PDB file of C-alpha atoms in Angstrom:
ATOM      1  CA  MET A   1       1.955  41.953  88.880  1.00  0.00           C
ATOM      2  CA  GLY A   2      -0.659  39.604  90.291  1.00  0.00           C
ATOM      3  CA  ASN A   3      -2.753  36.547  89.702  1.00  0.00           C
ATOM      4  CA  GLY A   4      -5.540  38.212  87.730  1.00  0.00           C
ATOM      5  CA  PRO A   5      -8.562  40.132  88.962  1.00  0.00           C
ATOM      6  CA  VAL A   6     -10.016  39.663  92.441  1.00  0.00           C
ATOM      7  CA  THR A   7     -13.507  38.260  91.922  1.00  0.00           C
ATOM      8  CA  ILE A   8     -16.070  39.486  94.442  1.00  0.00           C
ATOM      9  CA  ASN A   9     -19.208  37.988  92.848  1.00  0.00           C
ATOM     10  CA  GLU A  10     -20.565  37.294  89.334  1.00  0.00           C
ATOM     11  CA  GLN A  11     -21.048  41.003  88.544  1.00  0.00           C
ATOM     12  CA  LEU A  12     -18.063  42.522  90.349  1.00  0.00           C
ATOM     13  CA  ALA A  13     -14.337  41.966  89.926  1.00  0.00           C
ATOM     14  CA  ILE A  14     -11.405  44.223  90.784  1.00  0.00           C
ATOM     15  CA  PRO A  15      -8.685  44.298  88.116  1.00  0.00           C
ATOM     16  CA  ASP A  16      -5.040  43.824  89.003  1.00  0.00           C
ATOM     17  CA  THR A  17      -4.212  47.354  87.869  1.00  0.00           C
ATOM     18  CA  GLU A  18      -6.142  48.817  90.842  1.00  0.00           C
ATOM     19  CA  LEU A  19      -4.183  46.809  93.427  1.00  0.00           C
ATOM     20  CA  VAL A  20      -0.769  47.772  94.756  1.00  0.00           C
ATOM     21  CA  GLU A  21       1.177  44.944  96.380  1.00  0.00           C
ATOM     22  CA  ARG A  22       4.356  45.496  98.335  1.00  0.00           C
ATOM     23  CA  PHE A  23       6.428  42.675  99.754  1.00  0.00           C
ATOM     24  CA  VAL A  24       8.073  43.272 103.121  1.00  0.00           C
ATOM     25  CA  ARG A  25       9.765  41.211 105.791  1.00  0.00           C
ATOM     26  CA  ALA A  26       7.357  39.553 108.177  1.00  0.00           C
ATOM     27  CA  SER A  27       7.582  40.333 111.879  1.00  0.00           C
ATOM     28  CA  GLY A  28       7.702  37.818 114.677  1.00  0.00           C
ATOM     29  CA  ALA A  29       9.406  34.471 115.131  1.00  0.00           C
ATOM     30  CA  GLY A  30      10.639  32.498 112.169  1.00  0.00           C
ATOM     31  CA  GLY A  31      14.287  31.703 112.630  1.00  0.00           C
ATOM     32  CA  GLN A  32      16.967  32.696 110.141  1.00  0.00           C
ATOM     33  CA  ASN A  33      14.516  32.767 107.233  1.00  0.00           C
ATOM     34  CA  VAL A  34      12.558  35.732 108.606  1.00  0.00           C
ATOM     35  CA  ASN A  35      15.503  38.116 108.247  1.00  0.00           C
ATOM     36  CA  LYS A  36      16.316  37.185 104.653  1.00  0.00           C
ATOM     37  CA  VAL A  37      13.039  36.744 102.777  1.00  0.00           C
ATOM     38  CA  SER A  38      10.264  39.287 102.197  1.00  0.00           C
ATOM     39  CA  THR A  39       7.234  37.037 102.573  1.00  0.00           C
ATOM     40  CA  ALA A  40       4.696  39.443 104.083  1.00  0.00           C
ATOM     41  CA  VAL A  41       2.367  41.279 101.680  1.00  0.00           C
ATOM     42  CA  GLU A  42       0.954  44.782 102.047  1.00  0.00           C
ATOM     43  CA  LEU A  43      -2.027  45.095  99.699  1.00  0.00           C
ATOM     44  CA  ARG A  44      -3.383  48.585  98.977  1.00  0.00           C
ATOM     45  CA  PHE A  45      -6.701  49.247  97.263  1.00  0.00           C
ATOM     46  CA  ASP A  46      -7.937  52.787  96.588  1.00  0.00           C
ATOM     47  CA  VAL A  47     -11.636  52.485  97.463  1.00  0.00           C
ATOM     48  CA  ALA A  48     -12.315  56.202  96.943  1.00  0.00           C
ATOM     49  CA  GLY A  49     -10.776  56.303  93.459  1.00  0.00           C
ATOM     50  CA  SER A  50     -11.718  52.883  92.101  1.00  0.00           C
ATOM     51  CA  PRO A  51     -13.709  52.939  88.843  1.00  0.00           C
ATOM     52  CA  SER A  52     -14.712  49.273  89.349  1.00  0.00           C
ATOM     53  CA  LEU A  53     -16.944  49.883  92.363  1.00  0.00           C
ATOM     54  CA  PRO A  54     -20.551  51.049  92.014  1.00  0.00           C
ATOM     55  CA  GLU A  55     -21.205  54.332  93.818  1.00  0.00           C
ATOM     56  CA  PRO A  56     -23.550  52.945  96.559  1.00  0.00           C
ATOM     57  CA  LEU A  57     -21.029  50.199  97.416  1.00  0.00           C
ATOM     58  CA  ARG A  58     -18.160  52.715  97.507  1.00  0.00           C
ATOM     59  CA  ALA A  59     -20.166  54.916  99.911  1.00  0.00           C
ATOM     60  CA  ARG A  60     -20.872  51.938 102.231  1.00  0.00           C
ATOM     61  CA  LEU A  61     -17.195  50.896 102.194  1.00  0.00           C
ATOM     62  CA  LEU A  62     -15.999  54.404 102.990  1.00  0.00           C
ATOM     63  CA  ALA A  63     -18.609  54.772 105.757  1.00  0.00           C
ATOM     64  CA  ARG A  64     -17.327  51.664 107.557  1.00  0.00           C
ATOM     65  CA  ARG A  65     -15.242  52.520 110.569  1.00  0.00           C
ATOM     66  CA  ASP A  66     -12.298  50.218 109.966  1.00  0.00           C
ATOM     67  CA  ARG A  67      -8.747  50.784 111.150  1.00  0.00           C
ATOM     68  CA  ARG A  68      -7.402  49.407 107.858  1.00  0.00           C
ATOM     69  CA  MET A  69      -8.954  52.313 105.933  1.00  0.00           C
ATOM     70  CA  THR A  70      -6.797  55.445 105.655  1.00  0.00           C
ATOM     71  CA  GLY A  71      -8.161  58.981 105.685  1.00  0.00           C
ATOM     72  CA  GLU A  72      -7.756  59.180 101.904  1.00  0.00           C
ATOM     73  CA  GLY A  73      -9.977  56.130 101.370  1.00  0.00           C
ATOM     74  CA  VAL A  74      -7.215  53.584 100.735  1.00  0.00           C
ATOM     75  CA  LEU A  75      -7.700  50.111 102.215  1.00  0.00           C
ATOM     76  CA  VAL A  76      -4.433  48.588 103.503  1.00  0.00           C
ATOM     77  CA  ILE A  77      -4.332  44.851 104.209  1.00  0.00           C
ATOM     78  CA  ASP A  78      -1.231  43.271 105.777  1.00  0.00           C
ATOM     79  CA  ALA A  79      -0.902  39.523 105.276  1.00  0.00           C
ATOM     80  CA  GLN A  80       1.869  37.606 107.020  1.00  0.00           C
ATOM     81  CA  ARG A  81       0.162  34.508 108.363  1.00  0.00           C
ATOM     82  CA  PHE A  82       1.947  32.070 106.058  1.00  0.00           C
ATOM     83  CA  ARG A  83       5.582  31.300 105.293  1.00  0.00           C
ATOM     84  CA  THR A  84       5.407  31.801 101.535  1.00  0.00           C
ATOM     85  CA  GLN A  85       4.911  34.986  99.566  1.00  0.00           C
ATOM     86  CA  ASP A  86       2.364  33.398  97.219  1.00  0.00           C
ATOM     87  CA  ARG A  87       0.168  32.127 100.055  1.00  0.00           C
ATOM     88  CA  ASN A  88       0.276  35.518 101.808  1.00  0.00           C
ATOM     89  CA  ARG A  89      -0.679  37.198  98.530  1.00  0.00           C
ATOM     90  CA  GLU A  90      -3.674  34.862  98.151  1.00  0.00           C
ATOM     91  CA  ASP A  91      -4.629  35.516 101.770  1.00  0.00           C
ATOM     92  CA  ALA A  92      -4.541  39.300 101.267  1.00  0.00           C
ATOM     93  CA  ARG A  93      -6.700  39.032  98.142  1.00  0.00           C
ATOM     94  CA  GLU A  94      -9.203  36.750  99.931  1.00  0.00           C
ATOM     95  CA  ARG A  95      -9.437  39.228 102.805  1.00  0.00           C
ATOM     96  CA  LEU A  96     -10.006  42.085 100.344  1.00  0.00           C
ATOM     97  CA  ALA A  97     -12.821  40.123  98.700  1.00  0.00           C
ATOM     98  CA  ALA A  98     -14.370  39.337 102.117  1.00  0.00           C
ATOM     99  CA  PHE A  99     -14.167  43.014 103.136  1.00  0.00           C
ATOM    100  CA  ILE A 100     -16.004  44.106  99.999  1.00  0.00           C
ATOM    101  CA  GLN A 101     -18.549  41.254 100.182  1.00  0.00           C
ATOM    102  CA  ALA A 102     -19.470  42.328 103.706  1.00  0.00           C
ATOM    103  CA  SER A 103     -20.660  45.677 102.310  1.00  0.00           C
ATOM    104  CA  LEU A 104     -22.518  44.282  99.287  1.00  0.00           C
ATOM    105  CA  SER A 105     -25.801  43.806 101.111  1.00  0.00           C
ATOM    106  CA  VAL A 106     -27.773  46.982 101.696  1.00  0.00           C
ATOM    107  CA  PRO A 107     -28.556  47.391 105.397  1.00  0.00           C
ATOM    108  CA  LYS A 108     -32.242  47.338 106.251  1.00  0.00           C
ATOM    109  CA  ALA A 109     -33.615  50.747 107.192  1.00  0.00           C
ATOM    110  CA  ARG A 110     -34.550  50.995 110.846  1.00  0.00           C
ATOM    111  CA  VAL A 111     -38.178  51.727 111.517  1.00  0.00           C
ATOM    112  CA  ALA A 112     -38.691  53.844 114.623  1.00  0.00           C
ATOM    113  CA  THR A 113     -41.296  52.385 116.983  1.00  0.00           C
ATOM    114  CA  LYS A 114     -43.024  53.713 120.079  1.00  0.00           C
ATOM    115  CA  PRO A 115     -43.643  51.746 123.247  1.00  0.00           C
ATOM    116  CA  THR A 116     -47.244  50.730 123.817  1.00  0.00           C
ATOM    117  CA  TYR A 117     -49.373  52.381 126.498  1.00  0.00           C
ATOM    118  CA  GLY A 118     -49.243  49.182 128.565  1.00  0.00           C
ATOM    119  CA  ALA A 119     -45.436  49.059 128.360  1.00  0.00           C
ATOM    120  CA  LYS A 120     -45.215  52.667 129.555  1.00  0.00           C
ATOM    121  CA  MET A 121     -47.525  51.946 132.487  1.00  0.00           C
ATOM    122  CA  ARG A 122     -45.584  48.816 133.486  1.00  0.00           C
ATOM    123  CA  ARG A 123     -42.321  50.784 133.420  1.00  0.00           C
ATOM    124  CA  LEU A 124     -43.766  53.578 135.569  1.00  0.00           C
ATOM    125  CA  ASP A 125     -45.255  51.085 138.043  1.00  0.00           C
ATOM    126  CA  GLU A 126     -41.884  49.379 138.356  1.00  0.00           C
ATOM    127  CA  LYS A 127     -40.207  52.743 138.964  1.00  0.00           C
ATOM    128  CA  LYS A 128     -42.732  53.528 141.687  1.00  0.00           C
ATOM    129  CA  GLY A 129     -42.105  50.146 143.290  1.00  0.00           C
ATOM    130  CA  ARG A 130     -38.339  50.705 143.294  1.00  0.00           C
ATOM    131  CA  ALA A 131     -38.833  54.143 144.815  1.00  0.00           C
ATOM    132  CA  GLN A 132     -40.967  52.631 147.621  1.00  0.00           C
ATOM    133  CA  ILE A 133     -38.272  50.071 148.389  1.00  0.00           C
ATOM    134  CA  LYS A 134     -35.572  52.734 148.484  1.00  0.00           C
ATOM    135  CA  ARG A 135     -37.724  55.065 150.564  1.00  0.00           C
ATOM    136  CA  GLY A 136     -37.971  52.313 153.188  1.00  0.00           C
ATOM    137  CA  ARG A 137     -34.199  52.256 153.613  1.00  0.00           C
ATOM    138  CA  THR A 138     -32.913  54.476 156.360  1.00  0.00           C
ATOM    139  CA  THR A 139     -29.478  55.128 157.593  1.00  0.00           C
ATOM    140  CA  ARG A 140     -29.201  54.728 161.323  1.00  0.00           C
ATOM    141  CA  ASN A 141     -26.401  56.257 163.228  1.00  0.00           C
ATOM    142  CA  TRP A 142     -26.067  54.185 166.359  1.00  0.00           C
ATOM    143  CA  GLU A 143     -24.326  55.928 169.155  1.00  0.00           C
TER     144      GLU A 143
END
């Protein structure tokens, strides 16, 4: 159905059998051609059920809050930037690869830190100063 597997990096590639491509008519301006030819591509990739993805990567992909991801864990990419079906298909596959590459790196664990004693004192002194300024403001009702 496609142009071979989608290569993410040297160790990871997604075979064509895991991708579902559907060709639909593109929306928007385009003259007479837009009503006759199905050039837009809807690419579906089942992230939750893919045997090609390592488990940690699958978990990171599913944890991403992305509007293209359905509740069942299927990634849906719509490509209609170009006038030809082949170019839109390439674009959808490139965007799939970029989406997966973005989750390849493991995020660095956040180390909780505490403010220093000096930082606490400076903050409290600043609060006291602001309170003094505000205390000096009075509302005067002139008769």
